Amino acid sequence: MTTAVPENTRATRPSILTVDDDPSVSRAIARDLRRQYGENYRIVRAENGDQALEALREIKLRGEEVAALLADYRMPGKSGIEFLEEAMDLFPVAKRVLLTAYADTDAAIQAINVVDLDHYLLKPWDPPEEKLYPVLDDLLASWEASDRQPVRQVKVIGHRWSARSYEVRDFLARNAVPFRWYELDQNESEAQRLLSACECGEADIPVVVTPDGKALTRPSDAELAARVGLSTTPSTDFYDLIVIGAGPAGLGAAVYGGSEGLRTVLVERLAAGGQAGTSSRIENYLGFPDGVSGEQLTERARRQALKFDVEMLTTRKVVSLEAKGAARVVRFDDGTELSAHTVILATGVAYRTLEAPGLGELTGRGVYYGASTTEGPSCAGQDVYLVGGANSAGQAAMYFAKHAKRVVLVVRGDSLDRSMSRYLIDQLSGPGNIEVLTCTEVIGGSGTDHLETLTLRHNKTGETTTVPASWLFAFIGAAPRTDWLDGTLARDDRGFVLAGPDLLTDGSVPAGWGLDRPPYHLETSLPGVFVAGDVRSDSVKRVASAVGEGAMAVTLVHRYLERS
């Protein structure tokens, strides 16, 4: 490994690290970097991924910064992508460049998905004045302008089997708020010390300590959001577009609304991403051949919306919707109102609860609805039971199989073929610790302070079995969150919102429509209010279709505004 600056000046300069297994190429790029950037940056050269990671750890220990990482794609042992993925944990804001000797499109796509690549550079880069320096100049300028202060984490103190402790951790994780979990048990003395420092007791849990040292005892979601920097208050009282719900459909609508010049506000009850946001791996979404987690997809969409000046409000529950002249007004549960020319409903659906004796009181204490990636490590070496036969359950099974001793997928039907994508069915046989129980239902559960046993029944033979279990995740059905629209919008018999052609009866517009045109394709029974995603009647329950409907709804919003 070589460096370009004297030992006594290293601490004053951030580093640029390059790694390439070809010694001649490694020396050449280090030489070019040193010539252009050696005065302001320390140039570090490595010839394999492990050597480069060792250098990064040393830099981290010295408290220095890394501005950019340049890695060769095709290195033996540890590829450039694998190196960059591990390097992100040490220096998450360092700019990342992948080097390759030829146009390897697959490598570029994979790198973009896995390590959020900043640039893809072909070798050779001669002359560097045209092909290397302009790229790095832009990346380094961006890095210099970024906020590189260490992330100050929120601290959460609570019990593993406290339902509210789980809800707080899930809320922070889904809103991409960094936090550290301190579990109160006989082995976690630090949790007790933190409680004492906060002058709190176990009766106060969960206790959340914010980065500024403020201790919150049993905080509500709204209080928590306000204290950790999430936006809860709109900047004005009138917008061009209000999007209700920040799942894939809502995020898609917000991005397109903001990018097309509409003053847009996105209102979310809990956290961005919806059901898709909790998925550990989505592998059939266009443009992500190696898959993408729901969390990654959500975070990128959220950043994209903010880029287009979309306001995002968290922990705001909408309880009513009405028309006041040309305005469409939504009312929140605290009595405040927000108005706009148009509204897009993208509230998604909720998983249905298991109506089995003993499970209701154990929700959040071993019984969960949807996947919770925060609970994965806690399941290490244990059995995990999942209920459901659709893609969400299959994705969760693959995730928990990495942590649990055994994953049992409980499916009411006689096969997965009708409800789960073929690629997921094929993957379930891979890990070796996933078991699928078909024709089986959960009919009961028990436990004192947390789930301890489940009762299963084979729905053809009637045979019942009681098994020890501490973890149950359910993915059954889809209940639309539309009760608050009763009497306002037309819905089908299951509560899903009707729109467009579904509103027409014998070709006639719905009663009370009041316009000389039929509703647009995604327009509801209230003109100027549109619906997108899973909450729409007869929608396709897929991430791609939800995003597409969100974008389509914005096009129809423009059409509505032009004719209003």
Short mmCIF file of N, CA and C in Angstrom, two decimals, residues 17 56 87 180 187 209 223 246 290 300 315 342-343 378 389 445 501-502 552:
data_model
loop_
_atom_site.label_atom_id
_atom_site.label_comp_id
_atom_site.label_asym_id
_atom_site.label_seq_id
_atom_site.Cartn_x
_atom_site.Cartn_y
_atom_site.Cartn_z
N LEU A 17 -9.39 6.55 -1.68
CA LEU A 17 -8.86 5.20 -1.71
C LEU A 17 -9.20 4.53 -3.03
N LEU A 56 -9.22 1.21 5.52
CA LEU A 56 -10.36 2.03 5.92
C LEU A 56 -10.58 1.98 7.43
N ALA A 87 -17.61 -1.24 2.71
CA ALA A 87 -17.02 0.07 3.00
C ALA A 87 -18.08 1.09 3.39
N ARG A 180 -30.39 3.13 18.66
CA ARG A 180 -29.79 1.97 19.29
C ARG A 180 -30.75 1.45 20.35
N ASN A 187 -28.70 -9.00 31.55
CA ASN A 187 -27.40 -8.88 30.91
C ASN A 187 -27.11 -7.48 30.37
N VAL A 209 -34.39 8.38 24.38
CA VAL A 209 -33.48 9.49 24.62
C VAL A 209 -33.09 10.07 23.26
N GLU A 223 -45.42 12.67 19.16
CA GLU A 223 -44.38 13.28 19.99
C GLU A 223 -43.01 12.79 19.56
N ALA A 246 -48.31 7.11 2.06
CA ALA A 246 -46.96 7.15 1.50
C ALA A 246 -46.42 5.76 1.19
N ASP A 290 -31.27 -7.77 -9.14
CA ASP A 290 -30.77 -8.46 -7.96
C ASP A 290 -31.64 -8.21 -6.74
N ARG A 300 -35.19 5.70 -1.19
CA ARG A 300 -34.83 6.37 -2.44
C ARG A 300 -36.01 7.19 -2.96
N THR A 315 -47.19 10.98 10.93
CA THR A 315 -48.08 10.82 12.10
C THR A 315 -49.29 11.74 12.02
N THR A 342 -56.82 19.41 -5.49
CA THR A 342 -57.05 17.99 -5.78
C THR A 342 -56.48 17.12 -4.66
N VAL A 343 -56.96 15.88 -4.61
CA VAL A 343 -56.51 14.90 -3.62
C VAL A 343 -56.30 13.57 -4.32
N SER A 378 -33.31 -10.94 16.76
CA SER A 378 -33.81 -11.49 18.02
C SER A 378 -34.31 -12.92 17.88
N GLY A 389 -49.88 -17.10 2.36
CA GLY A 389 -49.34 -17.79 1.20
C GLY A 389 -49.03 -16.90 0.03
N GLY A 445 -53.45 -19.51 20.52
CA GLY A 445 -52.11 -19.24 21.03
C GLY A 445 -52.20 -18.93 22.51
N PRO A 501 -64.55 3.93 -14.72
CA PRO A 501 -65.64 3.15 -15.31
C PRO A 501 -66.45 2.36 -14.29
N ASP A 502 -65.85 2.00 -13.16
CA ASP A 502 -66.57 1.23 -12.15
C ASP A 502 -67.69 2.03 -11.50
N MET A 552 -50.02 7.87 -12.99
CA MET A 552 -51.17 8.11 -13.86
C MET A 552 -52.16 9.08 -13.20
#
